[in-house]
């Protein structure tokens, strides 16, 4: 995941401090890390709609 | 051996000789003083001699953690700074959000004590048991925001930085330091002590794992309070952070207005948190780590440097009071701007607002003239206030006089200005006018740091229209609760979760394996309060100093507390003070008795 990924909830951008950014990064990576055929390092946007 | 949630060690750093040493602390010290404020009171009393210059090299800055930092407990992303205050000359404990406490503990220490004075600007990096003394010439003179960002870029990911601004460097007596851009050690001038030591910043980082005796119980309590919080709806604090308090305080006659001439501001509706959130709100991303309440709200403003850049102002209720109504300003944009400026320069917004309010009243009473100030300084003039903030931080003109706080400034200015210098023991009064609530004035008069709003309130919302004697017990209980909160270094706002007193004791026992109950916690709080009192007694404090400023003996002019002063009369205040001393086991002059000292096990320390 890109270190400066953006996080959106229902279209609204969520500002994050470093701590929250790290937590979300780790949680998302834990969920999607099995997707070996996807370039996970380039994820720039996480969206919950 | 102390329990595993502690490191068992204090790191001592001497800036003069650029040397360090470690001290192992006995388990009994942790049992008696727990951490944070309690441990800081023990170490400061032991290390300092009476009467030393708070801005001299012998003063000690103590950076403290507690038993819960680094554990999965609620709202413990905080740390404590203890030192001798240059503003009051007395004991100072100040508590800040941020990960510094967790990182200090993960680096292997429960506390870091800093003494001496560097020959040139310096910052410290404490990283897993090693200490680096780094030159800070390139950071000196830089605002808090730019300096913090530069240090964050240079240092290990996950490290935490505490940084001062130009006000601290210039030793403004109410200068603050700031943790991670948005969390200040707000009161009493710890930033000036940093500046006096040529110390721009302290950075901590560690990798040690922190263990607790019963982590399952800690997690259980954490889950319970988070569930309670998530179920809350229509809650002002949840929706807007502390900004929601403006209307509440105003409706209770607490809101400071025009140098506390009144507790009701007729323009308060213009300082509306919903409008602020809608127009300029950016989110709660600057809130403390590990916190679900997310009360630190950031608002978008144009930088006060005139560059046109957008910056984030993280304003709190206290600032909306002191740089709002207290200086007659009702434009939230102006308050946000002043707040950002104070944060960047490293000024306590409460004391800054108190000092500007004092100067504005002096100007309107013609005690100060245009020539004294350099420009007109009327209540409501935000541009003039902004100019004065810069002058205070840079010690320019009247700004230098105000940089010593209103107690010293009124002595220098004279002409009767002492009568409207609103402080207790030199600390400017926060945004809760004590004429709004029965007995609140006694909390200000007796708090060891001076007028603080975080030292326990009486359990009442009644106005001070009758004797306060029946609420002094409850104020004492609340104060004891605050001593526990500040020794665990849990957030004061946890009553919103809610996190109960009993749950705090359970967290302490689960982390340490100690067997505290309500009664022994009360004794603990009594011990810490008596030790901090003895620190102040050693500095010359007695009953004559446990007083309220003249302003709060003047009746409020209008609003919900019209006609009321802080107590029904001076006899009721003196009776309340007698009762407070009696409950603490102190004599009629406010000095702890030998019996009290012995019962609390303090005789070997004092």
JSON list of C-alpha atoms in Angstrom, two decimals, chain B residues 385-548:
[
{"chain": "B", "resi": 385, "resn": "UNK", "atom": "CA", "xyz": [-4.73, 40.80, 19.86]},
{"chain": "B", "resi": 386, "resn": "UNK", "atom": "CA", "xyz": [-2.86, 39.00, 17.07]},
{"chain": "B", "resi": 387, "resn": "UNK", "atom": "CA", "xyz": [-0.22, 41.72, 17.09]},
{"chain": "B", "resi": 388, "resn": "UNK", "atom": "CA", "xyz": [0.10, 41.42, 20.85]},
{"chain": "B", "resi": 389, "resn": "UNK", "atom": "CA", "xyz": [0.48, 37.62, 20.69]},
{"chain": "B", "resi": 390, "resn": "UNK", "atom": "CA", "xyz": [3.52, 38.07, 18.43]},
{"chain": "B", "resi": 391, "resn": "UNK", "atom": "CA", "xyz": [4.92, 40.76, 20.75]},
{"chain": "B", "resi": 392, "resn": "UNK", "atom": "CA", "xyz": [4.56, 38.46, 23.77]},
{"chain": "B", "resi": 393, "resn": "UNK", "atom": "CA", "xyz": [6.35, 35.58, 22.05]},
{"chain": "B", "resi": 394, "resn": "UNK", "atom": "CA", "xyz": [9.15, 37.85, 20.84]},
{"chain": "B", "resi": 395, "resn": "UNK", "atom": "CA", "xyz": [9.41, 39.90, 24.08]},
{"chain": "B", "resi": 396, "resn": "UNK", "atom": "CA", "xyz": [8.73, 43.15, 22.23]},
{"chain": "B", "resi": 397, "resn": "UNK", "atom": "CA", "xyz": [7.55, 46.30, 24.02]},
{"chain": "B", "resi": 398, "resn": "UNK", "atom": "CA", "xyz": [4.55, 45.70, 26.30]},
{"chain": "B", "resi": 399, "resn": "UNK", "atom": "CA", "xyz": [4.70, 42.08, 25.13]},
{"chain": "B", "resi": 400, "resn": "UNK", "atom": "CA", "xyz": [7.78, 41.60, 27.29]},
{"chain": "B", "resi": 401, "resn": "UNK", "atom": "CA", "xyz": [5.92, 42.84, 30.40]},
{"chain": "B", "resi": 402, "resn": "UNK", "atom": "CA", "xyz": [3.01, 40.50, 29.62]},
{"chain": "B", "resi": 403, "resn": "UNK", "atom": "CA", "xyz": [5.36, 37.56, 28.97]},
{"chain": "B", "resi": 404, "resn": "UNK", "atom": "CA", "xyz": [5.84, 37.26, 32.74]},
{"chain": "B", "resi": 405, "resn": "UNK", "atom": "CA", "xyz": [2.10, 36.65, 33.27]},
{"chain": "B", "resi": 406, "resn": "UNK", "atom": "CA", "xyz": [-0.52, 38.97, 34.76]},
{"chain": "B", "resi": 407, "resn": "UNK", "atom": "CA", "xyz": [0.74, 38.73, 38.35]},
{"chain": "B", "resi": 408, "resn": "UNK", "atom": "CA", "xyz": [4.18, 40.12, 37.48]},
{"chain": "B", "resi": 409, "resn": "UNK", "atom": "CA", "xyz": [2.81, 42.42, 34.77]},
{"chain": "B", "resi": 410, "resn": "UNK", "atom": "CA", "xyz": [0.36, 44.08, 37.17]},
{"chain": "B", "resi": 411, "resn": "UNK", "atom": "CA", "xyz": [3.15, 44.62, 39.69]},
{"chain": "B", "resi": 412, "resn": "UNK", "atom": "CA", "xyz": [5.27, 46.29, 37.04]},
{"chain": "B", "resi": 413, "resn": "UNK", "atom": "CA", "xyz": [2.44, 48.40, 35.61]},
{"chain": "B", "resi": 414, "resn": "UNK", "atom": "CA", "xyz": [0.94, 49.30, 39.03]},
{"chain": "B", "resi": 415, "resn": "UNK", "atom": "CA", "xyz": [-1.74, 52.04, 39.05]},
{"chain": "B", "resi": 416, "resn": "UNK", "atom": "CA", "xyz": [-4.20, 49.70, 40.72]},
{"chain": "B", "resi": 417, "resn": "UNK", "atom": "CA", "xyz": [-3.95, 47.07, 37.96]},
{"chain": "B", "resi": 418, "resn": "UNK", "atom": "CA", "xyz": [-3.38, 44.36, 40.58]},
{"chain": "B", "resi": 419, "resn": "UNK", "atom": "CA", "xyz": [-7.13, 44.52, 41.27]},
{"chain": "B", "resi": 420, "resn": "UNK", "atom": "CA", "xyz": [-7.97, 43.15, 37.82]},
{"chain": "B", "resi": 421, "resn": "UNK", "atom": "CA", "xyz": [-5.05, 40.74, 37.39]},
{"chain": "B", "resi": 422, "resn": "UNK", "atom": "CA", "xyz": [-7.01, 37.49, 37.25]},
{"chain": "B", "resi": 423, "resn": "UNK", "atom": "CA", "xyz": [-4.79, 34.68, 38.55]},
{"chain": "B", "resi": 424, "resn": "UNK", "atom": "CA", "xyz": [-4.25, 32.32, 41.47]},
{"chain": "B", "resi": 425, "resn": "UNK", "atom": "CA", "xyz": [-0.65, 31.94, 42.64]},
{"chain": "B", "resi": 426, "resn": "UNK", "atom": "CA", "xyz": [0.46, 33.48, 39.34]},
{"chain": "B", "resi": 427, "resn": "UNK", "atom": "CA", "xyz": [-1.45, 31.10, 37.04]},
{"chain": "B", "resi": 428, "resn": "UNK", "atom": "CA", "xyz": [-4.08, 32.80, 34.90]},
{"chain": "B", "resi": 429, "resn": "UNK", "atom": "CA", "xyz": [-7.63, 31.54, 35.42]},
{"chain": "B", "resi": 430, "resn": "UNK", "atom": "CA", "xyz": [-9.14, 29.09, 32.89]},
{"chain": "B", "resi": 431, "resn": "UNK", "atom": "CA", "xyz": [-12.44, 29.43, 31.03]},
{"chain": "B", "resi": 432, "resn": "UNK", "atom": "CA", "xyz": [-14.68, 28.52, 33.94]},
{"chain": "B", "resi": 433, "resn": "UNK", "atom": "CA", "xyz": [-15.63, 31.58, 35.98]},
{"chain": "B", "resi": 434, "resn": "UNK", "atom": "CA", "xyz": [-15.97, 30.30, 39.56]},
{"chain": "B", "resi": 435, "resn": "UNK", "atom": "CA", "xyz": [-18.94, 32.61, 40.11]},
{"chain": "B", "resi": 436, "resn": "UNK", "atom": "CA", "xyz": [-20.91, 30.13, 37.99]},
{"chain": "B", "resi": 437, "resn": "UNK", "atom": "CA", "xyz": [-20.84, 27.29, 40.51]},
{"chain": "B", "resi": 438, "resn": "UNK", "atom": "CA", "xyz": [-20.90, 26.85, 44.25]},
{"chain": "B", "resi": 439, "resn": "UNK", "atom": "CA", "xyz": [-17.49, 25.90, 45.69]},
{"chain": "B", "resi": 440, "resn": "UNK", "atom": "CA", "xyz": [-15.55, 25.93, 42.41]},
{"chain": "B", "resi": 441, "resn": "UNK", "atom": "CA", "xyz": [-13.48, 28.86, 43.66]},
{"chain": "B", "resi": 442, "resn": "UNK", "atom": "CA", "xyz": [-12.02, 26.69, 46.41]},
{"chain": "B", "resi": 443, "resn": "UNK", "atom": "CA", "xyz": [-10.68, 24.27, 43.81]},
{"chain": "B", "resi": 444, "resn": "UNK", "atom": "CA", "xyz": [-8.82, 27.15, 42.14]},
{"chain": "B", "resi": 445, "resn": "UNK", "atom": "CA", "xyz": [-7.62, 28.57, 45.46]},
{"chain": "B", "resi": 446, "resn": "UNK", "atom": "CA", "xyz": [-6.18, 25.28, 46.70]},
{"chain": "B", "resi": 447, "resn": "UNK", "atom": "CA", "xyz": [-4.83, 23.61, 43.53]},
{"chain": "B", "resi": 448, "resn": "UNK", "atom": "CA", "xyz": [-1.07, 23.19, 43.86]},
{"chain": "B", "resi": 449, "resn": "UNK", "atom": "CA", "xyz": [-0.41, 24.57, 40.37]},
{"chain": "B", "resi": 450, "resn": "UNK", "atom": "CA", "xyz": [-2.63, 27.66, 40.77]},
{"chain": "B", "resi": 451, "resn": "UNK", "atom": "CA", "xyz": [-5.93, 28.23, 38.98]},
{"chain": "B", "resi": 452, "resn": "UNK", "atom": "CA", "xyz": [-6.46, 24.99, 37.08]},
{"chain": "B", "resi": 453, "resn": "UNK", "atom": "CA", "xyz": [-9.78, 23.62, 35.88]},
{"chain": "B", "resi": 454, "resn": "UNK", "atom": "CA", "xyz": [-8.47, 20.06, 36.13]},
{"chain": "B", "resi": 455, "resn": "UNK", "atom": "CA", "xyz": [-8.08, 19.65, 39.88]},
{"chain": "B", "resi": 456, "resn": "UNK", "atom": "CA", "xyz": [-11.55, 18.44, 40.88]},
{"chain": "B", "resi": 457, "resn": "UNK", "atom": "CA", "xyz": [-14.87, 20.23, 40.99]},
{"chain": "B", "resi": 458, "resn": "UNK", "atom": "CA", "xyz": [-17.59, 20.12, 43.62]},
{"chain": "B", "resi": 459, "resn": "UNK", "atom": "CA", "xyz": [-20.44, 17.74, 42.75]},
{"chain": "B", "resi": 460, "resn": "UNK", "atom": "CA", "xyz": [-23.06, 20.39, 42.13]},
{"chain": "B", "resi": 461, "resn": "UNK", "atom": "CA", "xyz": [-24.36, 22.68, 39.41]},
{"chain": "B", "resi": 462, "resn": "UNK", "atom": "CA", "xyz": [-25.90, 25.04, 41.95]},
{"chain": "B", "resi": 463, "resn": "UNK", "atom": "CA", "xyz": [-24.98, 28.71, 41.81]},
{"chain": "B", "resi": 464, "resn": "UNK", "atom": "CA", "xyz": [-22.89, 30.19, 44.63]},
{"chain": "B", "resi": 465, "resn": "UNK", "atom": "CA", "xyz": [-25.92, 31.80, 46.22]},
{"chain": "B", "resi": 466, "resn": "UNK", "atom": "CA", "xyz": [-25.61, 29.85, 49.48]},
{"chain": "B", "resi": 467, "resn": "UNK", "atom": "CA", "xyz": [-22.88, 28.37, 51.68]},
{"chain": "B", "resi": 468, "resn": "UNK", "atom": "CA", "xyz": [-20.41, 26.05, 49.90]},
{"chain": "B", "resi": 469, "resn": "UNK", "atom": "CA", "xyz": [-19.63, 24.05, 53.02]},
{"chain": "B", "resi": 470, "resn": "UNK", "atom": "CA", "xyz": [-21.81, 21.13, 51.98]},
{"chain": "B", "resi": 471, "resn": "UNK", "atom": "CA", "xyz": [-19.90, 20.54, 48.70]},
{"chain": "B", "resi": 472, "resn": "UNK", "atom": "CA", "xyz": [-16.30, 20.64, 49.95]},
{"chain": "B", "resi": 473, "resn": "UNK", "atom": "CA", "xyz": [-16.26, 16.90, 50.66]},
{"chain": "B", "resi": 474, "resn": "UNK", "atom": "CA", "xyz": [-17.28, 16.19, 47.07]},
{"chain": "B", "resi": 475, "resn": "UNK", "atom": "CA", "xyz": [-14.60, 18.54, 45.74]},
{"chain": "B", "resi": 476, "resn": "UNK", "atom": "CA", "xyz": [-12.02, 16.60, 47.75]},
{"chain": "B", "resi": 477, "resn": "UNK", "atom": "CA", "xyz": [-13.30, 13.29, 46.36]},
{"chain": "B", "resi": 478, "resn": "UNK", "atom": "CA", "xyz": [-13.15, 14.67, 42.82]},
{"chain": "B", "resi": 479, "resn": "UNK", "atom": "CA", "xyz": [-9.62, 15.94, 43.42]},
{"chain": "B", "resi": 480, "resn": "UNK", "atom": "CA", "xyz": [-8.51, 12.54, 44.64]},
{"chain": "B", "resi": 481, "resn": "UNK", "atom": "CA", "xyz": [-9.98, 11.07, 41.46]},
{"chain": "B", "resi": 482, "resn": "UNK", "atom": "CA", "xyz": [-7.94, 13.53, 39.43]},
{"chain": "B", "resi": 483, "resn": "UNK", "atom": "CA", "xyz": [-4.76, 12.49, 41.24]},
{"chain": "B", "resi": 484, "resn": "UNK", "atom": "CA", "xyz": [-5.44, 8.89, 40.21]},
{"chain": "B", "resi": 485, "resn": "UNK", "atom": "CA", "xyz": [-6.29, 9.93, 36.64]},
{"chain": "B", "resi": 486, "resn": "UNK", "atom": "CA", "xyz": [-3.07, 11.94, 36.33]},
{"chain": "B", "resi": 487, "resn": "UNK", "atom": "CA", "xyz": [-0.96, 9.20, 37.88]},
{"chain": "B", "resi": 488, "resn": "UNK", "atom": "CA", "xyz": [-2.37, 6.54, 35.56]},
{"chain": "B", "resi": 489, "resn": "UNK", "atom": "CA", "xyz": [-2.14, 9.26, 32.87]},
{"chain": "B", "resi": 490, "resn": "UNK", "atom": "CA", "xyz": [-5.61, 8.55, 31.57]},
{"chain": "B", "resi": 491, "resn": "UNK", "atom": "CA", "xyz": [-7.49, 11.30, 29.75]},
{"chain": "B", "resi": 492, "resn": "UNK", "atom": "CA", "xyz": [-9.66, 13.60, 31.91]},
{"chain": "B", "resi": 493, "resn": "UNK", "atom": "CA", "xyz": [-12.46, 13.35, 29.38]},
{"chain": "B", "resi": 494, "resn": "UNK", "atom": "CA", "xyz": [-12.94, 9.63, 30.03]},
{"chain": "B", "resi": 495, "resn": "UNK", "atom": "CA", "xyz": [-16.05, 10.55, 32.03]},
{"chain": "B", "resi": 496, "resn": "UNK", "atom": "CA", "xyz": [-17.66, 10.88, 28.61]},
{"chain": "B", "resi": 497, "resn": "UNK", "atom": "CA", "xyz": [-16.98, 7.22, 27.73]},
{"chain": "B", "resi": 498, "resn": "UNK", "atom": "CA", "xyz": [-17.70, 6.70, 30.63]},
{"chain": "B", "resi": 499, "resn": "UNK", "atom": "CA", "xyz": [-14.69, 5.12, 32.35]},
{"chain": "B", "resi": 500, "resn": "UNK", "atom": "CA", "xyz": [-15.53, 4.97, 36.04]},
{"chain": "B", "resi": 501, "resn": "UNK", "atom": "CA", "xyz": [-13.28, 5.47, 39.07]},
{"chain": "B", "resi": 502, "resn": "UNK", "atom": "CA", "xyz": [-13.76, 1.78, 39.91]},
{"chain": "B", "resi": 503, "resn": "UNK", "atom": "CA", "xyz": [-12.69, 0.76, 36.39]},
{"chain": "B", "resi": 504, "resn": "UNK", "atom": "CA", "xyz": [-9.57, 2.90, 36.71]},
{"chain": "B", "resi": 505, "resn": "UNK", "atom": "CA", "xyz": [-8.64, 1.10, 39.92]},
{"chain": "B", "resi": 506, "resn": "UNK", "atom": "CA", "xyz": [-9.33, -2.23, 38.19]},
{"chain": "B", "resi": 507, "resn": "UNK", "atom": "CA", "xyz": [-7.06, -1.22, 35.29]},
{"chain": "B", "resi": 508, "resn": "UNK", "atom": "CA", "xyz": [-4.30, -0.30, 37.75]},
{"chain": "B", "resi": 509, "resn": "UNK", "atom": "CA", "xyz": [-4.57, -3.63, 39.55]},
{"chain": "B", "resi": 510, "resn": "UNK", "atom": "CA", "xyz": [-4.76, -5.58, 36.30]},
{"chain": "B", "resi": 511, "resn": "UNK", "atom": "CA", "xyz": [-1.62, -3.88, 34.96]},
{"chain": "B", "resi": 512, "resn": "UNK", "atom": "CA", "xyz": [0.44, -4.09, 38.15]},
{"chain": "B", "resi": 513, "resn": "UNK", "atom": "CA", "xyz": [-0.94, -6.91, 40.27]},
{"chain": "B", "resi": 514, "resn": "UNK", "atom": "CA", "xyz": [-1.29, -4.41, 43.13]},
{"chain": "B", "resi": 515, "resn": "UNK", "atom": "CA", "xyz": [-4.33, -4.75, 45.35]},
{"chain": "B", "resi": 516, "resn": "UNK", "atom": "CA", "xyz": [-5.69, -1.22, 45.46]},
{"chain": "B", "resi": 517, "resn": "UNK", "atom": "CA", "xyz": [-9.28, -0.51, 46.49]},
{"chain": "B", "resi": 518, "resn": "UNK", "atom": "CA", "xyz": [-11.23, 2.73, 46.88]},
{"chain": "B", "resi": 519, "resn": "UNK", "atom": "CA", "xyz": [-9.94, 3.31, 50.39]},
{"chain": "B", "resi": 520, "resn": "UNK", "atom": "CA", "xyz": [-6.27, 2.74, 49.62]},
{"chain": "B", "resi": 521, "resn": "UNK", "atom": "CA", "xyz": [-6.55, 4.82, 46.43]},
{"chain": "B", "resi": 522, "resn": "UNK", "atom": "CA", "xyz": [-7.91, 7.64, 48.55]},
{"chain": "B", "resi": 523, "resn": "UNK", "atom": "CA", "xyz": [-4.85, 7.31, 50.80]},
{"chain": "B", "resi": 524, "resn": "UNK", "atom": "CA", "xyz": [-2.61, 7.29, 47.73]},
{"chain": "B", "resi": 525, "resn": "UNK", "atom": "CA", "xyz": [-4.21, 10.49, 46.40]},
{"chain": "B", "resi": 526, "resn": "UNK", "atom": "CA", "xyz": [-3.92, 12.07, 49.83]},
{"chain": "B", "resi": 527, "resn": "UNK", "atom": "CA", "xyz": [-0.22, 11.12, 49.89]},
{"chain": "B", "resi": 528, "resn": "UNK", "atom": "CA", "xyz": [0.49, 12.74, 46.53]},
{"chain": "B", "resi": 529, "resn": "UNK", "atom": "CA", "xyz": [-1.54, 15.86, 47.35]},
{"chain": "B", "resi": 530, "resn": "UNK", "atom": "CA", "xyz": [0.31, 16.23, 50.65]},
{"chain": "B", "resi": 531, "resn": "UNK", "atom": "CA", "xyz": [3.70, 15.77, 48.98]},
{"chain": "B", "resi": 532, "resn": "UNK", "atom": "CA", "xyz": [2.98, 18.43, 46.36]},
{"chain": "B", "resi": 533, "resn": "UNK", "atom": "CA", "xyz": [1.73, 20.70, 49.14]},
{"chain": "B", "resi": 534, "resn": "UNK", "atom": "CA", "xyz": [4.98, 20.15, 51.02]},
{"chain": "B", "resi": 535, "resn": "UNK", "atom": "CA", "xyz": [6.89, 21.07, 47.87]},
{"chain": "B", "resi": 536, "resn": "UNK", "atom": "CA", "xyz": [4.96, 24.34, 47.82]},
{"chain": "B", "resi": 537, "resn": "UNK", "atom": "CA", "xyz": [5.27, 24.88, 51.58]},
{"chain": "B", "resi": 538, "resn": "UNK", "atom": "CA", "xyz": [9.04, 24.54, 51.11]},
{"chain": "B", "resi": 539, "resn": "UNK", "atom": "CA", "xyz": [8.72, 27.38, 48.56]},
{"chain": "B", "resi": 540, "resn": "UNK", "atom": "CA", "xyz": [6.91, 29.56, 51.12]},
{"chain": "B", "resi": 541, "resn": "UNK", "atom": "CA", "xyz": [3.25, 28.83, 50.37]},
{"chain": "B", "resi": 542, "resn": "UNK", "atom": "CA", "xyz": [0.72, 29.02, 53.21]},
{"chain": "B", "resi": 543, "resn": "UNK", "atom": "CA", "xyz": [-2.91, 29.96, 53.84]},
{"chain": "B", "resi": 544, "resn": "UNK", "atom": "CA", "xyz": [-2.28, 33.54, 52.75]},
{"chain": "B", "resi": 545, "resn": "UNK", "atom": "CA", "xyz": [-1.72, 32.25, 49.20]},
{"chain": "B", "resi": 546, "resn": "UNK", "atom": "CA", "xyz": [-4.84, 30.05, 49.01]},
{"chain": "B", "resi": 547, "resn": "UNK", "atom": "CA", "xyz": [-7.01, 32.89, 47.83]},
{"chain": "B", "resi": 548, "resn": "UNK", "atom": "CA", "xyz": [-9.11, 34.04, 44.90]}
]
